[in-house]
CSV table of C-alpha atoms in Angstrom, one decimal:
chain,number,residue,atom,x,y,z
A,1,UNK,CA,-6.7,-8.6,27.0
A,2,UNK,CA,-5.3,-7.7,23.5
A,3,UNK,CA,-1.8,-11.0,23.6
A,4,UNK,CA,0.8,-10.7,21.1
A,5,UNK,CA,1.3,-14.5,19.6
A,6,UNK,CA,5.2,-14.0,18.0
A,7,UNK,CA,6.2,-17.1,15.9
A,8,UNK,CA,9.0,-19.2,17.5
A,9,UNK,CA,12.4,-18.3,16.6
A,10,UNK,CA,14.6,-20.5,15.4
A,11,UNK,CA,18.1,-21.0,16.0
A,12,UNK,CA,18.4,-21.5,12.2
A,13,UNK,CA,17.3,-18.4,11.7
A,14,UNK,CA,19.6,-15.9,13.7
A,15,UNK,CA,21.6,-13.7,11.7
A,16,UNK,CA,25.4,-14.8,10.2
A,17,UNK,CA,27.8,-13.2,12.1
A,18,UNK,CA,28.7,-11.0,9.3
A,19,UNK,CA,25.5,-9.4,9.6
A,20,UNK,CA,25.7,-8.7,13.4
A,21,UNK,CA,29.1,-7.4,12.9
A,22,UNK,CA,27.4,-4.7,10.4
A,23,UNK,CA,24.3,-4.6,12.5
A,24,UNK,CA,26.5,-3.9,16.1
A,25,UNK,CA,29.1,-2.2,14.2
A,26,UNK,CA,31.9,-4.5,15.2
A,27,UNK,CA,35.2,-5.4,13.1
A,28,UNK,CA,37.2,-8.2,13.1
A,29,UNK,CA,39.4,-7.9,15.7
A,30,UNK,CA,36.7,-6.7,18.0
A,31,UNK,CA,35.0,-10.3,17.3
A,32,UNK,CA,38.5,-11.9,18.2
A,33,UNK,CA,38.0,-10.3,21.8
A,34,UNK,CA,35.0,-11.4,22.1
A,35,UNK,CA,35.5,-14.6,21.2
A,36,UNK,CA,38.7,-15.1,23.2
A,37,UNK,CA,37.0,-13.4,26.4
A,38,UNK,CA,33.9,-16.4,25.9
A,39,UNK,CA,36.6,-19.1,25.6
A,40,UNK,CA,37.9,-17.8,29.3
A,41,UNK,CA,34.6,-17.8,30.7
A,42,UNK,CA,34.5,-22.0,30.0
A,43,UNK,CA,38.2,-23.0,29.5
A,44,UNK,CA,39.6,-26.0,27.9
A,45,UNK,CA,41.2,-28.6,31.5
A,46,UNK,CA,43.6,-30.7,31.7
A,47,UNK,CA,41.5,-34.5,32.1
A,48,UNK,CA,43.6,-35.2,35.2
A,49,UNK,CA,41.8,-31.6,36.7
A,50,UNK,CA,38.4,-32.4,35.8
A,51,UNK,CA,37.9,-36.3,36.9
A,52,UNK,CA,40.0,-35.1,40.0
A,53,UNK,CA,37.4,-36.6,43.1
A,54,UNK,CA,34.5,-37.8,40.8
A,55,UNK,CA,33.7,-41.7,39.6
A,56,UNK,CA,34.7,-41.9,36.1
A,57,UNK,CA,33.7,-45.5,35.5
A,58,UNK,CA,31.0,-44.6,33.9
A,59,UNK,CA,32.6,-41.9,31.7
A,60,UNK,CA,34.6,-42.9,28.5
A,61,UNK,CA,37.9,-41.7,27.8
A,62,UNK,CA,36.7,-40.1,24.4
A,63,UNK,CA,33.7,-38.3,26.0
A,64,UNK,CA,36.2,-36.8,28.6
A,65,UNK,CA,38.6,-35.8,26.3
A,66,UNK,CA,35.5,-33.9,24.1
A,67,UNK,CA,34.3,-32.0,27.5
A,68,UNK,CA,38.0,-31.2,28.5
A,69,UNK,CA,38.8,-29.9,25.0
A,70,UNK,CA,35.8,-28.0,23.7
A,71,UNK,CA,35.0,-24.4,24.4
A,72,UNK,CA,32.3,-22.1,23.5
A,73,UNK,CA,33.6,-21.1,20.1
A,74,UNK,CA,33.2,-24.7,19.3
A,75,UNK,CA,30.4,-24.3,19.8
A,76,UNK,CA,29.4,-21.3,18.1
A,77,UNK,CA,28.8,-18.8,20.6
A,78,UNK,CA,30.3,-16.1,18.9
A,79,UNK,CA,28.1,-16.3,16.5
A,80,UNK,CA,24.8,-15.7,19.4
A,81,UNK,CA,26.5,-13.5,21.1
A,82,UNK,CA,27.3,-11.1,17.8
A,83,UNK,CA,23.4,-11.7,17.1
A,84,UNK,CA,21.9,-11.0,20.4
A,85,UNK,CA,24.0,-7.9,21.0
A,86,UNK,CA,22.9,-5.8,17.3
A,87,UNK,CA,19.5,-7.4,18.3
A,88,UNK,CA,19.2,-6.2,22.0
A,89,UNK,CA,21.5,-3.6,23.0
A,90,UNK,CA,20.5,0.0,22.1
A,91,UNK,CA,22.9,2.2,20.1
A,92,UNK,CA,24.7,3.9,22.9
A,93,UNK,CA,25.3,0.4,24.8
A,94,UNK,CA,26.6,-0.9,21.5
A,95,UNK,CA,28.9,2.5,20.9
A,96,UNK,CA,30.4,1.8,24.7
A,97,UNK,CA,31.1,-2.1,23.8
A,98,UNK,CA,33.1,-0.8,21.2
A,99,UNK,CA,35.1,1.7,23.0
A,100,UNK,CA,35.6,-0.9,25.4
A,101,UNK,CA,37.0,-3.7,23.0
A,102,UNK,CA,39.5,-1.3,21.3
A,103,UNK,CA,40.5,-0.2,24.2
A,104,UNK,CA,41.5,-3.8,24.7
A,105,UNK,CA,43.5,-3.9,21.8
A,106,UNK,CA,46.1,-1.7,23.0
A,107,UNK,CA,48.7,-2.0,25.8
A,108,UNK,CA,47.7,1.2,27.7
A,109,UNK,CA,44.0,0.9,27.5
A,110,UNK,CA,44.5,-2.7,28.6
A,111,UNK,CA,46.1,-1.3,31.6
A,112,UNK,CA,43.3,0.9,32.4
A,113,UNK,CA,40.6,-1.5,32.8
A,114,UNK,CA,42.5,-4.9,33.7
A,115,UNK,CA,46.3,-3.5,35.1
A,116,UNK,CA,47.7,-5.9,32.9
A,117,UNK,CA,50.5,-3.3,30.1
A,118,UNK,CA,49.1,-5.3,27.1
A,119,UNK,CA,46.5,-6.1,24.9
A,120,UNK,CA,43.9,-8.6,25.6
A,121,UNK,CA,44.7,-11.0,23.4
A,122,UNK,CA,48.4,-11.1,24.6
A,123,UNK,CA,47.4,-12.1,27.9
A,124,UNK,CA,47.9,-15.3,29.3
A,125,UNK,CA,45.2,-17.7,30.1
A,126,UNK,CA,45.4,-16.7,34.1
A,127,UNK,CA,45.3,-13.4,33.6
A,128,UNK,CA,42.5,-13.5,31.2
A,129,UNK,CA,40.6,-15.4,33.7
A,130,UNK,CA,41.0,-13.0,36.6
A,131,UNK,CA,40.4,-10.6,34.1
A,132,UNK,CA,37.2,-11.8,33.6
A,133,UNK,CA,36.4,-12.2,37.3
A,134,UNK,CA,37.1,-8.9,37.8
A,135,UNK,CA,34.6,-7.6,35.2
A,136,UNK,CA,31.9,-9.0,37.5
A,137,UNK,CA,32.8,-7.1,40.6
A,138,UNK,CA,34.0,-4.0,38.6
A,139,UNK,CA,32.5,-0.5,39.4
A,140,UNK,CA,32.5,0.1,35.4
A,141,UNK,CA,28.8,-1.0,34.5
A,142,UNK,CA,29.8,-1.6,31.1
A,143,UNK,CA,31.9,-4.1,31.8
A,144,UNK,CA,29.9,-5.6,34.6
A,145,UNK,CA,27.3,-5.6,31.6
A,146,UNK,CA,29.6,-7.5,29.4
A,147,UNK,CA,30.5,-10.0,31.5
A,148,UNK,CA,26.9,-11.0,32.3
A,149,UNK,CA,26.2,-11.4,28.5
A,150,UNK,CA,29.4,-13.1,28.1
A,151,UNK,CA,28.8,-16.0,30.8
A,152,UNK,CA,25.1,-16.0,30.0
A,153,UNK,CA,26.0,-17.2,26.0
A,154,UNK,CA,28.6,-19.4,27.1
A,155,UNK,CA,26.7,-21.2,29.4
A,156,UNK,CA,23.8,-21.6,27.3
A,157,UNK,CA,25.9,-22.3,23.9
A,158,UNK,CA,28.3,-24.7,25.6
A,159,UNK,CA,25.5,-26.7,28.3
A,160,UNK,CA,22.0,-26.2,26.4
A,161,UNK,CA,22.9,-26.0,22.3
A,162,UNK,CA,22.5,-29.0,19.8
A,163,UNK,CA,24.8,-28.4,16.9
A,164,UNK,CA,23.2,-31.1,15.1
A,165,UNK,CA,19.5,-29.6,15.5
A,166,UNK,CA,20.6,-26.5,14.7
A,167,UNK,CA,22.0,-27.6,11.5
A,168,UNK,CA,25.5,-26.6,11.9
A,169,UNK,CA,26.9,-29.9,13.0
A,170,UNK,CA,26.2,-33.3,11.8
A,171,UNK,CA,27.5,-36.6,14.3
A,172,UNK,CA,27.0,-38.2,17.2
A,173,UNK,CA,26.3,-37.5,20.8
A,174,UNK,CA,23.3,-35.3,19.8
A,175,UNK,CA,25.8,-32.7,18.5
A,176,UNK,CA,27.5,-31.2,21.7
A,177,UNK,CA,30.6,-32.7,22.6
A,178,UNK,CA,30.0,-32.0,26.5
A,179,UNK,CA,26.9,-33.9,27.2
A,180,UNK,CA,28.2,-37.5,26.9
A,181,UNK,CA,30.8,-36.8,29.9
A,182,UNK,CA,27.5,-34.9,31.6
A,183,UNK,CA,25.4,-37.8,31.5
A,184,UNK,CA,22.9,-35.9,30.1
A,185,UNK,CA,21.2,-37.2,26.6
A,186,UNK,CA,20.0,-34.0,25.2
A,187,UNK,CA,16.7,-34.5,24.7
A,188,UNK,CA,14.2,-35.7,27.1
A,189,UNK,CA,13.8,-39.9,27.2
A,190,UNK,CA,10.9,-40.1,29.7
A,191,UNK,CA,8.2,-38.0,27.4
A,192,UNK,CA,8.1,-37.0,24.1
A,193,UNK,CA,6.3,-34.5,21.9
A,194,UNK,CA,2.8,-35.5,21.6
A,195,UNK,CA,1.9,-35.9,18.0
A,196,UNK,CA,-1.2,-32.8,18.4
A,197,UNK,CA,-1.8,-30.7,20.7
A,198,UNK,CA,-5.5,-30.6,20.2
A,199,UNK,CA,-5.7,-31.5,24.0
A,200,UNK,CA,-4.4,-28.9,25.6
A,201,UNK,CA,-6.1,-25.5,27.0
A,202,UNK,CA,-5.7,-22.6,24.9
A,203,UNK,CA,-7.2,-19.3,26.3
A,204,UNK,CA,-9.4,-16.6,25.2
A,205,UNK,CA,-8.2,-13.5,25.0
A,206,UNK,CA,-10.1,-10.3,24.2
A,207,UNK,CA,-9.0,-7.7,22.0
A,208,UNK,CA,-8.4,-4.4,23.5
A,209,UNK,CA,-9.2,-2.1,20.4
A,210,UNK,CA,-12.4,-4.1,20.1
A,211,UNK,CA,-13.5,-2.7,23.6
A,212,UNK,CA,-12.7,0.6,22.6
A,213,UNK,CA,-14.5,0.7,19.7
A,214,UNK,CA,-17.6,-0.8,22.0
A,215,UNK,CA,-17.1,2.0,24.4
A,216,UNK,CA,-17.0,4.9,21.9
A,217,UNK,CA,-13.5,5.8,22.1
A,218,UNK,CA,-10.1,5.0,22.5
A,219,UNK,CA,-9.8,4.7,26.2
A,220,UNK,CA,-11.6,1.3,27.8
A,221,UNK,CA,-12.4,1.2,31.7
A,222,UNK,CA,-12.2,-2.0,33.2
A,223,UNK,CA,-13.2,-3.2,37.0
A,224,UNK,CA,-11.4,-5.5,38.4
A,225,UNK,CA,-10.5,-6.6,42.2
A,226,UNK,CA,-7.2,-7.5,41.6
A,227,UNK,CA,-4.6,-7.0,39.3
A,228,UNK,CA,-1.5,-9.3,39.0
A,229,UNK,CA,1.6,-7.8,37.1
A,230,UNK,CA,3.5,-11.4,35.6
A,231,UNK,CA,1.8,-14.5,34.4
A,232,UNK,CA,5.1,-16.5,35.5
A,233,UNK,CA,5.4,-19.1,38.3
A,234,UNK,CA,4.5,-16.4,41.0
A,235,UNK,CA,1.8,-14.5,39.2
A,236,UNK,CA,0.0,-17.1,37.4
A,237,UNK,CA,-0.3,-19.4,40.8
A,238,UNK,CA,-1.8,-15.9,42.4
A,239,UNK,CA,-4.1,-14.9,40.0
A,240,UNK,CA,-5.3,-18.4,39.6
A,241,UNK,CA,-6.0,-19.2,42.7
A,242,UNK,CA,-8.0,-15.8,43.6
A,243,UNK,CA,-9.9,-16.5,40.7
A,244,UNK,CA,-10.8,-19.7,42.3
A,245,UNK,CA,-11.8,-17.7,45.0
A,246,UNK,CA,-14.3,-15.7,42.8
A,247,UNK,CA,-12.0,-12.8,42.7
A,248,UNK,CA,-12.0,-10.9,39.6
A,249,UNK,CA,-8.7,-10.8,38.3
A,250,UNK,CA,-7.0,-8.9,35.5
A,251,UNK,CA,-3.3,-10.4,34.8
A,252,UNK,CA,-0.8,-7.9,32.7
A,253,UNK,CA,2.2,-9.9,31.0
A,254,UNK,CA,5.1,-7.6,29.3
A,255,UNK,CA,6.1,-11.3,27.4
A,256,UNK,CA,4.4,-13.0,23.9
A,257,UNK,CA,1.7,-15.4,24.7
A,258,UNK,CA,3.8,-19.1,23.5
A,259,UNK,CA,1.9,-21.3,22.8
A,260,UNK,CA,2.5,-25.7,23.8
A,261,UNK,CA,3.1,-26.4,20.4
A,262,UNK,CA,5.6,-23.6,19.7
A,263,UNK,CA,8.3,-25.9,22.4
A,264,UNK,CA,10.3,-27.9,20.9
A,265,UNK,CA,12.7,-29.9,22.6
A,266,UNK,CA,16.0,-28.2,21.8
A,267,UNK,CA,17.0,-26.9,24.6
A,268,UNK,CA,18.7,-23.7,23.6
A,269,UNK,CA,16.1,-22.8,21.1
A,270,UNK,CA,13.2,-23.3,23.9
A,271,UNK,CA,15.8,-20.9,26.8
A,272,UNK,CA,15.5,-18.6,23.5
A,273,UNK,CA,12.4,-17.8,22.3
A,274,UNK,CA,11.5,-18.5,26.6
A,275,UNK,CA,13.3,-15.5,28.1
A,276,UNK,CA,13.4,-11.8,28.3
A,277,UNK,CA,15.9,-10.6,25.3
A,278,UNK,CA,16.7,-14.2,24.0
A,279,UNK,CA,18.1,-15.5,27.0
A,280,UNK,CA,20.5,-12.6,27.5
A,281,UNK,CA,19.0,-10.3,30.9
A,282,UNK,CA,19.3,-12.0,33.8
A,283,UNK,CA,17.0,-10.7,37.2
């Protein structure tokens, strides 16, 4: 059927924070919440906490010290999260994000959401961290919302970005200060990109306003014996294997057809332009 084919997009190319903050409607010290609630979701340790019960002979001091030290606004996650909210959220999400972040820059509406008589920013680090596990449990949806975006950004801005590739960092280490400690090199050493793609599959796909026009109208009937909703790792095993057992199968996919030569191998930009809303819903 008719396939919508959206060009990749870039991490380069997501908007300065400035313009999210116009976008979203946020001001500055509702971007200082923000960014102090995603430092709480992935703290800086102590070095003696985190090599506590792990082999460390492996590890140098240096890359231990980066992962102890570095949090998600090192990393620039304020500036995703700002884009991905004025991108994704509708305007009466947005309007309840703000109620909720000035709220938390006052004593009493602190108290209302969190019991703590002061504003966010005047917490201390454990009770901005229970804080924040209590937003996941809370019976407020808004904040159960918020909580999810926030973990979701710091997770993927702190484990899967590459400062360097993204052009906002130059140095070693592949530009993330937590992978050396990880282990992990960033970019994948047992395959890489092949330099066409003139090998792979790429399937036909008929155009659905092309029918109609065949059929006389703007309405198309269509027969099939089955019909799988999701081309994803369920779906697309289903529907192939009917198929292979001469069913005829009609698969519906809400996402953009991508494309093998639209991956690239930074790992953030692929979890981007991969999942529903950038990355941001979780199922």
């Amino acid at each position: 059927m008719m396939v919508e084919v959206v060009p990749p997009i870039s991490m380069r190319t997501l908007p300065t924070l400035d313009e999210a903050m116009a976008k979203a409607r946020l001001t500055k010290a509702h971007v200082e919440i923000l960014r102090s609630m995603l430092d709480t979701m992935l703290p800086q340790v102590k070095i003696d906490a985190l090599i506590e019960g792990i082999d460390v002979t492996q590890v140098s001091q240096a890359d231990l010290e980066s992962f102890a030290s570095s949090r998600p606004s090192d990393m620039g996650a304020i500036d995703v999260l700002t884009a991905l909210l004025s991108k994704h959220k509708p305007s009466a999400d947005q309007a309840n994000l703000r109620i909720l972040l000035w709220l938390f820059t006052t004593g009493p509406g602190t108290f209302l959401l969190t019991g703590h008589a002061k504003p966010f920013l005047q917490l201390t680090d454990e009770e901005r961290a229970s804080t924040m596990l209590a937003f996941g449990n809370s019976r407020i949806n808004d904040l159960r919302n918020l909580f999810r975006d926030l973990k979701n950004v710091a997770a993927l801005s702190c484990l899967a970005r590459n400062l360097k590739l993204d052009g906002l960092k130059a140095g070693e280490g592949g530009g993330n200060p937590f992978w050396k400690a990880m282990g992990y090199p960033g970019m994948p050493t047992e395959k890489t990109l092949p330099d066409s793609f003139e090998h792979v599959f790429v399937p036909d796909f008929l155009d659905i306003d092309v029918l109609a026009k065949e059929q006389g109208g703007s309405t198309v009937n269509l027969e099939y014996d089955v019909v799988v909703v999701g081309s994803g790792c369920g779906g697309g095993v289903v529907a192939g294997e009917l198929a292979k057992a001469g069913q005829r199968v009609l698969v519906i996919e809400k996402g953009a057809h991508r494309r093998q030569m639209d991956l690239t191998n930074n790992e953030m930009e692929s979890m981007f332009n991969s999942f529903e809303m950038n990355g941001l819903l979780q199922s």
